PDB file of C-alpha atoms in Angstrom:
ATOM      1  CA  MET M   1     109.836 114.389  98.943  1.00  0.00           C
ATOM      2  CA  THR M   2     108.422 117.614  97.541  1.00  0.00           C
ATOM      3  CA  PRO M   3     104.825 118.461  98.556  1.00  0.00           C
ATOM      4  CA  ILE M   4     102.388 118.620  95.640  1.00  0.00           C
ATOM      5  CA  SER M   5     101.613 122.249  96.478  1.00  0.00           C
ATOM      6  CA  SER M   6     105.215 123.253  95.725  1.00  0.00           C
ATOM      7  CA  ILE M   7     105.521 121.367  92.408  1.00  0.00           C
ATOM      8  CA  ASP M   8     105.181 123.500  89.260  1.00  0.00           C
ATOM      9  CA  SER M   9     101.686 123.605  87.767  1.00  0.00           C
ATOM     10  CA  SER M  10     102.337 121.247  84.823  1.00  0.00           C
ATOM     11  CA  LYS M  11     103.664 118.549  87.147  1.00  0.00           C
ATOM     12  CA  THR M  12     100.834 119.180  89.629  1.00  0.00           C
ATOM     13  CA  LYS M  13      98.313 118.448  86.880  1.00  0.00           C
ATOM     14  CA  THR M  14     100.150 115.221  85.999  1.00  0.00           C
ATOM     15  CA  THR M  15     100.294 114.231  89.668  1.00  0.00           C
ATOM     16  CA  HIS M  16      96.532 114.740  90.027  1.00  0.00           C
ATOM     17  CA  GLU M  17      95.876 112.709  86.879  1.00  0.00           C
ATOM     18  CA  VAL M  18      98.049 109.839  88.136  1.00  0.00           C
ATOM     19  CA  LEU M  19      96.446 109.883  91.609  1.00  0.00           C
ATOM     20  CA  ARG M  20      92.989 109.645  90.029  1.00  0.00           C
ATOM     21  CA  GLN M  21      94.016 106.393  88.326  1.00  0.00           C
ATOM     22  CA  ILE M  22      94.562 104.548  91.602  1.00  0.00           C
ATOM     23  CA  PRO M  23      91.583 102.185  91.970  1.00  0.00           C
ATOM     24  CA  TYR M  24      89.495 102.728  95.100  1.00  0.00           C
ATOM     25  CA  SER M  25      86.575 100.807  96.504  1.00  0.00           C
ATOM     26  CA  ILE M  26      83.868 102.742  98.289  1.00  0.00           C
ATOM     27  CA  PHE M  27      83.346 101.942 101.951  1.00  0.00           C
ATOM     28  CA  ALA M  28      80.684 103.077 104.400  1.00  0.00           C
ATOM     29  CA  ILE M  29      82.356 103.949 107.692  1.00  0.00           C
ATOM     30  CA  GLY M  30      79.933 103.662 110.604  1.00  0.00           C
ATOM     31  CA  ILE M  31      80.691 105.856 113.616  1.00  0.00           C
ATOM     32  CA  GLY M  32      79.076 105.951 117.046  1.00  0.00           C
ATOM     33  CA  SER M  33      79.163 104.131 120.336  1.00  0.00           C
ATOM     34  CA  ASP M  34      76.284 102.724 122.352  1.00  0.00           C
ATOM     35  CA  GLU M  35      75.564 106.138 123.892  1.00  0.00           C
ATOM     36  CA  ALA M  36      76.245 108.367 120.883  1.00  0.00           C
ATOM     37  CA  VAL M  37      74.389 109.577 117.840  1.00  0.00           C
ATOM     38  CA  LYS M  38      75.099 107.168 115.000  1.00  0.00           C
ATOM     39  CA  SER M  39      76.498 108.387 111.700  1.00  0.00           C
ATOM     40  CA  ALA M  40      78.204 107.043 108.616  1.00  0.00           C
ATOM     41  CA  LEU M  41      80.320 108.484 105.855  1.00  0.00           C
ATOM     42  CA  ILE M  42      81.745 107.355 102.560  1.00  0.00           C
ATOM     43  CA  ALA M  43      85.487 106.713 102.436  1.00  0.00           C
ATOM     44  CA  SER M  44      87.667 105.390  99.680  1.00  0.00           C
ATOM     45  CA  TRP M  45      91.036 105.687 101.417  1.00  0.00           C
ATOM     46  CA  VAL M  46      90.884 102.491 103.494  1.00  0.00           C
ATOM     47  CA  MET M  47      93.576  99.847 103.842  1.00  0.00           C
ATOM     48  CA  GLN M  48      94.741  96.984 106.011  1.00  0.00           C
ATOM     49  CA  CYS M  49      97.833  98.040 107.936  1.00  0.00           C
ATOM     50  CA  SER M  50      98.616  95.050 110.220  1.00  0.00           C
ATOM     51  CA  PHE M  51      98.182  91.269 110.244  1.00  0.00           C
ATOM     52  CA  ASP M  52      98.783  90.682 113.952  1.00  0.00           C
ATOM     53  CA  PRO M  53      96.790  92.184 115.463  1.00  0.00           C
ATOM     54  CA  PRO M  54      94.494  92.782 112.477  1.00  0.00           C
ATOM     55  CA  ARG M  55      94.227  96.537 111.913  1.00  0.00           C
ATOM     56  CA  VAL M  56      92.873  98.867 109.259  1.00  0.00           C
ATOM     57  CA  ALA M  57      93.488 102.551 108.544  1.00  0.00           C
ATOM     58  CA  VAL M  58      90.819 104.976 107.371  1.00  0.00           C
ATOM     59  CA  ALA M  59      91.669 108.481 106.111  1.00  0.00           C
ATOM     60  CA  ILE M  60      89.187 111.228 107.030  1.00  0.00           C
ATOM     61  CA  ARG M  61      89.420 114.945 106.237  1.00  0.00           C
ATOM     62  CA  LYS M  62      90.294 117.004 109.297  1.00  0.00           C
ATOM     63  CA  ASP M  63      87.710 119.694 108.521  1.00  0.00           C
ATOM     64  CA  SER M  64      84.771 117.256 108.441  1.00  0.00           C
ATOM     65  CA  ASN M  65      82.216 116.591 111.165  1.00  0.00           C
ATOM     66  CA  SER M  66      82.980 112.895 110.743  1.00  0.00           C
ATOM     67  CA  HIS M  67      86.558 113.573 111.870  1.00  0.00           C
ATOM     68  CA  GLN M  68      85.224 115.110 115.077  1.00  0.00           C
ATOM     69  CA  LEU M  69      82.845 112.173 115.655  1.00  0.00           C
ATOM     70  CA  MET M  70      85.627 109.645 115.099  1.00  0.00           C
ATOM     71  CA  THR M  71      87.896 111.316 117.660  1.00  0.00           C
ATOM     72  CA  GLU M  72      85.067 111.345 120.223  1.00  0.00           C
ATOM     73  CA  GLU M  73      83.683 107.822 119.755  1.00  0.00           C
ATOM     74  CA  HIS M  74      86.821 105.630 119.548  1.00  0.00           C
ATOM     75  CA  CYS M  75      85.077 102.926 117.515  1.00  0.00           C
ATOM     76  CA  PHE M  76      83.964 102.456 113.924  1.00  0.00           C
ATOM     77  CA  THR M  77      82.924  99.913 111.329  1.00  0.00           C
ATOM     78  CA  VAL M  78      84.255  99.498 107.805  1.00  0.00           C
ATOM     79  CA  ASN M  79      81.439  98.267 105.548  1.00  0.00           C
ATOM     80  CA  LEU M  80      82.338  97.042 102.052  1.00  0.00           C
ATOM     81  CA  LEU M  81      79.504  98.176  99.805  1.00  0.00           C
ATOM     82  CA  SER M  82      78.214  96.151  96.880  1.00  0.00           C
ATOM     83  CA  SER M  83      78.176  97.467  93.322  1.00  0.00           C
ATOM     84  CA  LYS M  84      74.366  97.397  93.733  1.00  0.00           C
ATOM     85  CA  GLN M  85      74.455  99.924  96.607  1.00  0.00           C
ATOM     86  CA  THR M  86      75.040 103.107  94.609  1.00  0.00           C
ATOM     87  CA  ASP M  87      71.911 104.791  96.021  1.00  0.00           C
ATOM     88  CA  LEU M  88      73.078 104.080  99.568  1.00  0.00           C
ATOM     89  CA  ALA M  89      76.487 105.592  98.797  1.00  0.00           C
ATOM     90  CA  ARG M  90      74.789 108.745  97.511  1.00  0.00           C
ATOM     91  CA  ILE M  91      72.891 109.088 100.816  1.00  0.00           C
ATOM     92  CA  LEU M  92      75.982 108.543 102.942  1.00  0.00           C
ATOM     93  CA  VAL M  93      78.211 110.926 100.994  1.00  0.00           C
ATOM     94  CA  LYS M  94      76.175 113.867 102.336  1.00  0.00           C
ATOM     95  CA  PRO M  95      78.032 115.624 105.164  1.00  0.00           C
ATOM     96  CA  HIS M  96      76.698 114.985 108.678  1.00  0.00           C
ATOM     97  CA  ASP M  97      76.099 118.707 109.240  1.00  0.00           C
ATOM     98  CA  ARG M  98      73.768 118.823 106.193  1.00  0.00           C
ATOM     99  CA  ASP M  99      71.848 115.678 107.152  1.00  0.00           C
ATOM    100  CA  GLU M 100      72.219 114.744 110.816  1.00  0.00           C
ATOM    101  CA  ASP M 101      69.436 112.152 110.504  1.00  0.00           C
ATOM    102  CA  LYS M 102      70.751 110.323 107.440  1.00  0.00           C
ATOM    103  CA  MET M 103      71.013 107.084 109.443  1.00  0.00           C
ATOM    104  CA  GLN M 104      67.192 107.047 109.641  1.00  0.00           C
ATOM    105  CA  HIS M 105      67.267 106.301 105.888  1.00  0.00           C
ATOM    106  CA  VAL M 106      69.995 103.675 106.143  1.00  0.00           C
ATOM    107  CA  PRO M 107      69.172 100.140 107.298  1.00  0.00           C
ATOM    108  CA  HIS M 108      71.711  99.189 109.950  1.00  0.00           C
ATOM    109  CA  GLU M 109      72.342  97.173 113.077  1.00  0.00           C
ATOM    110  CA  ILE M 110      74.662  97.879 115.967  1.00  0.00           C
ATOM    111  CA  GLY M 111      78.004  96.063 115.939  1.00  0.00           C
ATOM    112  CA  SER M 112      80.038  94.693 118.840  1.00  0.00           C
ATOM    113  CA  SER M 113      81.726  98.074 119.354  1.00  0.00           C
ATOM    114  CA  GLY M 114      78.443  99.978 119.361  1.00  0.00           C
ATOM    115  CA  ALA M 115      79.073 101.487 115.912  1.00  0.00           C
ATOM    116  CA  PRO M 116      76.559 100.986 113.080  1.00  0.00           C
ATOM    117  CA  VAL M 117      76.900  98.048 110.687  1.00  0.00           C
ATOM    118  CA  ILE M 118      75.276  98.713 107.306  1.00  0.00           C
ATOM    119  CA  THR M 119      72.660  96.103 106.408  1.00  0.00           C
ATOM    120  CA  GLY M 120      73.280  94.570 102.990  1.00  0.00           C
ATOM    121  CA  ALA M 121      76.991  95.384 102.831  1.00  0.00           C
ATOM    122  CA  LEU M 122      79.131  92.597 101.388  1.00  0.00           C
ATOM    123  CA  ALA M 123      81.217  92.486 104.563  1.00  0.00           C
ATOM    124  CA  HIS M 124      82.161  94.552 107.566  1.00  0.00           C
ATOM    125  CA  LEU M 125      84.941  94.996 110.091  1.00  0.00           C
ATOM    126  CA  ASP M 126      84.098  96.260 113.574  1.00  0.00           C
ATOM    127  CA  CYS M 127      87.007  98.217 115.063  1.00  0.00           C
ATOM    128  CA  LYS M 128      88.168  99.959 118.191  1.00  0.00           C
ATOM    129  CA  LEU M 129      90.282 103.043 117.554  1.00  0.00           C
ATOM    130  CA  VAL M 130      93.872 102.489 118.694  1.00  0.00           C
ATOM    131  CA  GLU M 131      95.786 105.336 117.058  1.00  0.00           C
ATOM    132  CA  THR M 132      95.319 108.552 115.113  1.00  0.00           C
ATOM    133  CA  VAL M 133      98.077 109.704 112.775  1.00  0.00           C
ATOM    134  CA  ASP M 134      98.394 113.173 111.250  1.00  0.00           C
ATOM    135  CA  ALA M 135      98.457 112.865 107.460  1.00  0.00           C
ATOM    136  CA  GLY M 136      98.311 116.425 106.143  1.00  0.00           C
ATOM    137  CA  ASP M 137      94.736 117.554 105.508  1.00  0.00           C
ATOM    138  CA  HIS M 138      93.486 114.122 106.652  1.00  0.00           C
ATOM    139  CA  SER M 139      94.014 111.975 109.730  1.00  0.00           C
ATOM    140  CA  LEU M 140      94.561 108.238 109.562  1.00  0.00           C
ATOM    141  CA  PHE M 141      92.353 106.507 112.087  1.00  0.00           C
ATOM    142  CA  ILE M 142      93.825 103.097 112.861  1.00  0.00           C
ATOM    143  CA  GLY M 143      91.418 100.563 114.244  1.00  0.00           C
ATOM    144  CA  GLU M 144      91.996  97.112 115.645  1.00  0.00           C
ATOM    145  CA  VAL M 145      89.446  94.627 114.313  1.00  0.00           C
ATOM    146  CA  ILE M 146      87.370  93.207 117.167  1.00  0.00           C
ATOM    147  CA  ASP M 147      84.701  91.534 115.038  1.00  0.00           C
ATOM    148  CA  SER M 148      84.006  90.863 111.358  1.00  0.00           C
ATOM    149  CA  CYS M 149      81.464  89.284 109.057  1.00  0.00           C
ATOM    150  CA  GLN M 150      81.365  88.243 105.408  1.00  0.00           C
ATOM    151  CA  ASN M 151      77.678  88.694 104.548  1.00  0.00           C
ATOM    152  CA  ALA M 152      77.689  87.984 100.814  1.00  0.00           C
ATOM    153  CA  THR M 153      79.889  87.685  97.783  1.00  0.00           C
ATOM    154  CA  GLY M 154      79.734  90.107  94.912  1.00  0.00           C
ATOM    155  CA  THR M 155      81.480  92.981  93.227  1.00  0.00           C
ATOM    156  CA  PRO M 156      82.510  95.831  95.536  1.00  0.00           C
ATOM    157  CA  LEU M 157      81.350  99.341  94.643  1.00  0.00           C
ATOM    158  CA  SER M 158      84.206 101.418  93.218  1.00  0.00           C
ATOM    159  CA  CYS M 159      84.814 105.104  92.623  1.00  0.00           C
ATOM    160  CA  LYS M 160      85.274 104.380  88.912  1.00  0.00           C
ATOM    161  CA  GLN M 161      81.932 102.576  88.662  1.00  0.00           C
ATOM    162  CA  ILE M 162      80.006 105.408  90.320  1.00  0.00           C
ATOM    163  CA  GLY M 163      81.976 108.142  88.509  1.00  0.00           C
ATOM    164  CA  TRP M 164      83.522 109.678  91.628  1.00  0.00           C
ATOM    165  CA  THR M 165      87.113 110.724  92.235  1.00  0.00           C
ATOM    166  CA  TYR M 166      88.702 111.440  95.592  1.00  0.00           C
ATOM    167  CA  ALA M 167      92.309 111.977  94.772  1.00  0.00           C
ATOM    168  CA  GLY M 168      94.451 114.758  93.459  1.00  0.00           C
TER     169      GLY M 168
END
């Protein structure tokens, strides 16, 4: 497979346009253990990757502070945000280095793993980190689900709804 960076410019533009059409929900990823500073970030590249044991993969940019926190803490939560939580997503999208205290503005509890669970999210998965996979400019953090909760039903927040793109 040819990397996007080596495809001619007209095809690169088409590739970016196609990638932006993939529908993504917006998730709040809580990071931190019992002893650590708590943080959260917005991620749209999240997927289930195993039934037995139940596992999910989260893609995080390698040059982000969240990447560093994830490698240090070995646990995280995946919180499915509601379409009514746009303001919360805007708070959490700020990089940790620009707002180290953003969790003070975010209602949360502490999950089984010690990572923050976002109050009001439709659902959450509490995970222990079991593997990290190099994926170019991102790493895939694979977590085994150790706890979960369906808090409410509703429409998940999506990149399209909020007008964000994180592809291409």
